[in-house]
């Protein structure tokens, strides 16, 4: 079993995900839109949220931790907390992220790592009180990692809130069960700008979307929810 994965994103009318680039609107602005987005995040009551390495680095801004001493760090996983109640999950294939505390806003951090991340990095995570799970294979298949999140951390519902590459990777792997799009009254318009799903491949034939609900929200926002079938 794996968690129920909901990709929850706020986007412009042309599907871009960086509000700092968007046109303005008399209906609202980035701060107000972000507040509605976070309110919906809370409404889901999810056990965890997941972002990619770049997004998590912006949240932590931590410097390198000295590795723990005395014992070899455990493989293939280290569970610092099982009872956190809420978790902040990130994908860090090469082991580049640093942490100086075990949580983000009270949500316990769990790092999904590539199989060959060195012991020195794992020891630093242990010293910081962070949990981690190492991939089973060199390709870093995500499905088994999600199964560990469900089994060992009790994560039943996970909000996927990454960048286009992270979202696209999970969508292409058939791991997204639902899409929650909050559409702002704004346009980006530039070429080559990151979208919600940058899978690096066509997804035709790999997923079917069916509309679950539509709702208007404050500040000109529209909330769409879709079920994803494969």
Tab-separated table of C-alpha atoms in Angstrom:
chain	number	residue	atom	x	y	z
A	1	UNK	CA	0.000	0.000	0.000
A	2	UNK	CA	1.055	3.587	-0.628
A	3	UNK	CA	-0.448	6.886	0.533
A	4	UNK	CA	-3.248	8.532	-1.402
A	5	UNK	CA	-1.302	11.179	-3.352
A	6	UNK	CA	-2.979	14.515	-4.132
A	7	UNK	CA	-1.026	16.943	-6.301
A	8	UNK	CA	-2.043	20.317	-4.845
A	9	UNK	CA	-0.828	23.382	-6.769
A	10	UNK	CA	-1.646	27.014	-7.438
A	11	UNK	CA	-1.248	28.020	-11.085
A	12	UNK	CA	-1.803	30.865	-13.515
A	13	UNK	CA	-4.363	30.528	-16.311
A	14	UNK	CA	-1.579	29.251	-18.568
A	15	UNK	CA	-0.462	26.611	-16.062
A	16	UNK	CA	2.706	28.248	-14.719
A	17	UNK	CA	3.632	27.854	-11.058
A	18	UNK	CA	5.785	30.866	-10.085
A	19	UNK	CA	3.505	33.716	-8.890
A	20	UNK	CA	6.304	36.293	-8.918
A	21	UNK	CA	6.099	36.215	-12.744
A	22	UNK	CA	2.344	36.624	-13.077
A	23	UNK	CA	0.219	39.561	-14.175
A	24	UNK	CA	-1.655	41.481	-11.490
A	25	UNK	CA	-5.387	41.416	-10.794
A	26	UNK	CA	-7.853	43.735	-9.035
A	27	UNK	CA	-9.359	40.588	-7.490
A	28	UNK	CA	-6.304	39.835	-5.374
A	29	UNK	CA	-2.544	39.457	-5.213
A	30	UNK	CA	0.060	36.792	-4.529
A	31	UNK	CA	-0.130	37.018	-0.726
A	32	UNK	CA	-3.912	36.622	-0.651
A	33	UNK	CA	-3.789	33.766	-3.168
A	34	UNK	CA	-1.136	32.004	-1.107
A	35	UNK	CA	-3.299	32.265	1.996
A	36	UNK	CA	-6.215	30.578	0.215
A	37	UNK	CA	-3.860	27.892	-1.101
A	38	UNK	CA	-2.599	27.169	2.420
A	39	UNK	CA	-6.157	27.102	3.767
A	40	UNK	CA	-7.072	24.391	1.237
A	41	UNK	CA	-3.870	22.548	2.171
A	42	UNK	CA	-5.167	22.429	5.754
A	43	UNK	CA	-8.673	21.425	4.635
A	44	UNK	CA	-7.288	18.206	3.142
A	45	UNK	CA	-6.073	17.102	6.581
A	46	UNK	CA	-3.193	15.203	4.987
A	47	UNK	CA	-0.579	13.354	7.028
A	48	UNK	CA	2.319	14.715	4.958
A	49	UNK	CA	3.406	16.966	2.114
A	50	UNK	CA	6.167	16.339	-0.411
A	51	UNK	CA	8.422	18.727	-2.349
A	52	UNK	CA	11.593	18.376	-4.400
A	53	UNK	CA	15.151	19.205	-3.350
A	54	UNK	CA	15.207	22.761	-4.700
A	55	UNK	CA	11.983	23.742	-2.938
A	56	UNK	CA	13.106	22.161	0.343
A	57	UNK	CA	16.480	23.936	0.161
A	58	UNK	CA	14.616	27.253	0.002
A	59	UNK	CA	12.739	26.284	3.161
A	60	UNK	CA	15.678	25.067	5.248
A	61	UNK	CA	18.528	27.402	4.251
A	62	UNK	CA	20.676	25.243	6.528
A	63	UNK	CA	24.460	24.985	6.471
A	64	UNK	CA	26.306	21.672	6.466
A	65	UNK	CA	25.997	19.695	9.686
A	66	UNK	CA	28.982	17.887	11.176
A	67	UNK	CA	28.366	14.139	10.902
A	68	UNK	CA	27.479	12.193	14.007
A	69	UNK	CA	30.274	10.267	15.594
A	70	UNK	CA	30.738	6.801	17.019
A	71	UNK	CA	28.272	4.628	15.105
A	72	UNK	CA	27.624	3.776	11.479
A	73	UNK	CA	24.334	5.299	10.290
A	74	UNK	CA	21.565	2.782	9.629
A	75	UNK	CA	20.562	1.599	6.161
A	76	UNK	CA	18.174	1.427	4.352
A	77	UNK	CA	16.203	3.730	6.654
A	78	UNK	CA	16.360	5.753	9.827
A	79	UNK	CA	13.128	6.525	11.652
A	80	UNK	CA	13.685	9.366	14.083
A	81	UNK	CA	9.953	9.785	14.818
A	82	UNK	CA	6.944	7.588	14.154
A	83	UNK	CA	4.409	9.695	16.023
A	84	UNK	CA	4.942	13.137	14.518
A	85	UNK	CA	1.378	13.446	13.293
A	86	UNK	CA	2.493	15.455	10.253
A	87	UNK	CA	5.524	15.054	7.994
A	88	UNK	CA	7.520	17.131	5.520
A	89	UNK	CA	8.865	14.775	2.847
A	90	UNK	CA	11.470	15.631	0.232
A	91	UNK	CA	13.309	13.832	-2.588
A	92	UNK	CA	17.094	14.319	-2.503
A	93	UNK	CA	18.668	11.724	-4.765
A	94	UNK	CA	22.306	12.808	-4.349
A	95	UNK	CA	22.213	13.774	-0.680
A	96	UNK	CA	22.736	17.528	-1.041
A	97	UNK	CA	20.199	18.876	1.442
A	98	UNK	CA	21.329	19.958	4.900
A	99	UNK	CA	19.197	20.359	8.004
A	100	UNK	CA	19.845	22.076	11.318
A	101	UNK	CA	16.580	20.902	12.893
A	102	UNK	CA	14.298	17.894	12.458
A	103	UNK	CA	11.159	19.720	11.335
A	104	UNK	CA	9.704	22.335	8.996
A	105	UNK	CA	7.093	24.393	10.820
A	106	UNK	CA	6.504	21.505	13.199
A	107	UNK	CA	6.245	18.860	10.457
A	108	UNK	CA	8.893	16.152	10.967
A	109	UNK	CA	11.302	15.852	8.012
A	110	UNK	CA	11.664	12.601	6.062
A	111	UNK	CA	14.209	12.560	3.218
A	112	UNK	CA	13.943	10.118	0.297
A	113	UNK	CA	17.504	9.417	-0.835
A	114	UNK	CA	19.343	7.669	-3.645
A	115	UNK	CA	20.747	4.254	-2.854
A	116	UNK	CA	24.398	5.339	-2.976
A	117	UNK	CA	24.314	8.393	-0.704
A	118	UNK	CA	27.462	8.166	1.507
A	119	UNK	CA	27.438	7.345	5.209
A	120	UNK	CA	28.865	10.780	6.042
A	121	UNK	CA	25.690	12.458	4.781
A	122	UNK	CA	23.429	9.955	6.535
A	123	UNK	CA	25.273	10.568	9.804
A	124	UNK	CA	24.606	14.280	9.463
A	125	UNK	CA	20.885	13.609	9.028
A	126	UNK	CA	20.856	11.363	12.093
A	127	UNK	CA	22.619	14.083	14.097
A	128	UNK	CA	19.974	16.598	13.007
A	129	UNK	CA	17.153	14.287	14.105
A	130	UNK	CA	15.882	13.836	10.533
A	131	UNK	CA	14.386	10.577	9.253
A	132	UNK	CA	15.422	9.119	5.899
A	133	UNK	CA	14.679	6.253	3.507
A	134	UNK	CA	17.187	4.989	0.951
A	135	UNK	CA	16.026	3.829	-2.472
A	136	UNK	CA	16.135	0.117	-3.231
A	137	UNK	CA	17.535	0.525	-6.752
A	138	UNK	CA	19.963	2.761	-8.637
A	139	UNK	CA	17.131	4.329	-10.657
A	140	UNK	CA	15.498	5.442	-7.376
A	141	UNK	CA	12.016	4.091	-8.026
A	142	UNK	CA	9.570	6.141	-5.962
A	143	UNK	CA	6.829	3.520	-5.464
A	144	UNK	CA	8.700	1.460	-2.802
A	145	UNK	CA	9.644	4.638	-0.954
A	146	UNK	CA	6.004	5.701	-0.769
A	147	UNK	CA	5.115	2.241	0.542
A	148	UNK	CA	7.611	2.722	3.390
A	149	UNK	CA	6.035	6.095	4.192
A	150	UNK	CA	2.661	4.397	4.538
A	151	UNK	CA	3.898	1.364	6.462
A	152	UNK	CA	6.505	2.828	8.816
A	153	UNK	CA	5.235	6.385	9.309
A	154	UNK	CA	1.483	5.827	9.011
A	155	UNK	CA	1.150	8.334	6.166
A	156	UNK	CA	-2.219	7.661	4.509
A	157	UNK	CA	-2.662	10.914	2.557
A	158	UNK	CA	0.201	12.885	1.036
A	159	UNK	CA	0.019	16.280	-0.683
A	160	UNK	CA	2.422	16.524	-3.619
A	161	UNK	CA	3.417	20.205	-3.860
A	162	UNK	CA	6.669	20.091	-5.768
A	163	UNK	CA	8.057	21.765	-8.826
A	164	UNK	CA	7.220	20.578	-12.313
A	165	UNK	CA	9.947	17.923	-12.427
A	166	UNK	CA	8.955	16.322	-9.112
A	167	UNK	CA	5.243	16.403	-9.931
A	168	UNK	CA	5.896	15.116	-13.442
A	169	UNK	CA	8.018	12.253	-12.201
A	170	UNK	CA	5.314	10.969	-9.864
A	171	UNK	CA	2.601	11.462	-12.485
A	172	UNK	CA	4.588	9.562	-15.120
A	173	UNK	CA	5.145	6.753	-12.607
A	174	UNK	CA	1.384	6.454	-12.049
A	175	UNK	CA	1.601	7.516	-8.406
A	176	UNK	CA	-0.751	10.525	-8.402
A	177	UNK	CA	-4.339	9.713	-7.402
A	178	UNK	CA	-5.878	13.173	-7.472
A	179	UNK	CA	-5.120	16.692	-8.721
A	180	UNK	CA	-6.112	19.854	-6.852
A	181	UNK	CA	-5.570	22.996	-8.930
A	182	UNK	CA	-6.162	26.466	-7.581
A	183	UNK	CA	-6.285	28.758	-10.634
A	184	UNK	CA	-5.425	32.412	-10.137
A	185	UNK	CA	-6.713	35.278	-12.336
A	186	UNK	CA	-3.238	35.835	-13.781
A	187	UNK	CA	-1.070	34.950	-16.775
A	188	UNK	CA	2.656	34.248	-17.054
A	189	UNK	CA	3.078	34.021	-20.815
A	190	UNK	CA	6.811	33.334	-21.086
A	191	UNK	CA	8.314	30.439	-23.066
A	192	UNK	CA	10.225	27.668	-21.333
A	193	UNK	CA	8.728	28.345	-17.913
A	194	UNK	CA	8.084	25.527	-15.455
A	195	UNK	CA	4.572	24.093	-15.429
A	196	UNK	CA	2.661	21.844	-13.069
A	197	UNK	CA	3.852	18.594	-14.677
A	198	UNK	CA	7.200	18.568	-16.482
A	199	UNK	CA	7.482	14.833	-16.967
A	200	UNK	CA	9.989	14.923	-19.815
A	201	UNK	CA	7.672	12.671	-21.812
A	202	UNK	CA	4.169	12.631	-23.200
A	203	UNK	CA	1.595	11.358	-20.738
A	204	UNK	CA	-1.078	10.497	-23.327
A	205	UNK	CA	-2.391	7.024	-22.591
A	206	UNK	CA	-0.870	6.969	-19.095
A	207	UNK	CA	-3.631	8.730	-17.159
A	208	UNK	CA	-7.300	9.662	-17.404
A	209	UNK	CA	-8.714	12.613	-15.482
A	210	UNK	CA	-12.286	12.933	-14.304
A	211	UNK	CA	-13.692	16.067	-12.688
A	212	UNK	CA	-14.577	15.727	-9.010
A	213	UNK	CA	-15.570	19.289	-8.128
A	214	UNK	CA	-15.333	22.961	-8.984
A	215	UNK	CA	-15.550	25.841	-6.532
A	216	UNK	CA	-14.993	29.574	-6.581
A	217	UNK	CA	-12.729	30.892	-3.845
A	218	UNK	CA	-11.974	34.421	-2.602
A	219	UNK	CA	-9.757	36.826	-4.585
A	220	UNK	CA	-10.805	35.565	-8.016
A	221	UNK	CA	-9.554	32.009	-7.496
A	222	UNK	CA	-11.167	28.863	-8.911
A	223	UNK	CA	-10.523	25.465	-7.317
A	224	UNK	CA	-10.674	22.372	-9.541
A	225	UNK	CA	-10.303	18.791	-8.334
A	226	UNK	CA	-9.759	15.766	-10.587
A	227	UNK	CA	-9.490	12.049	-9.945
A	228	UNK	CA	-6.634	10.341	-11.802
A	229	UNK	CA	-7.207	6.865	-13.202
A	230	UNK	CA	-4.657	4.658	-14.961
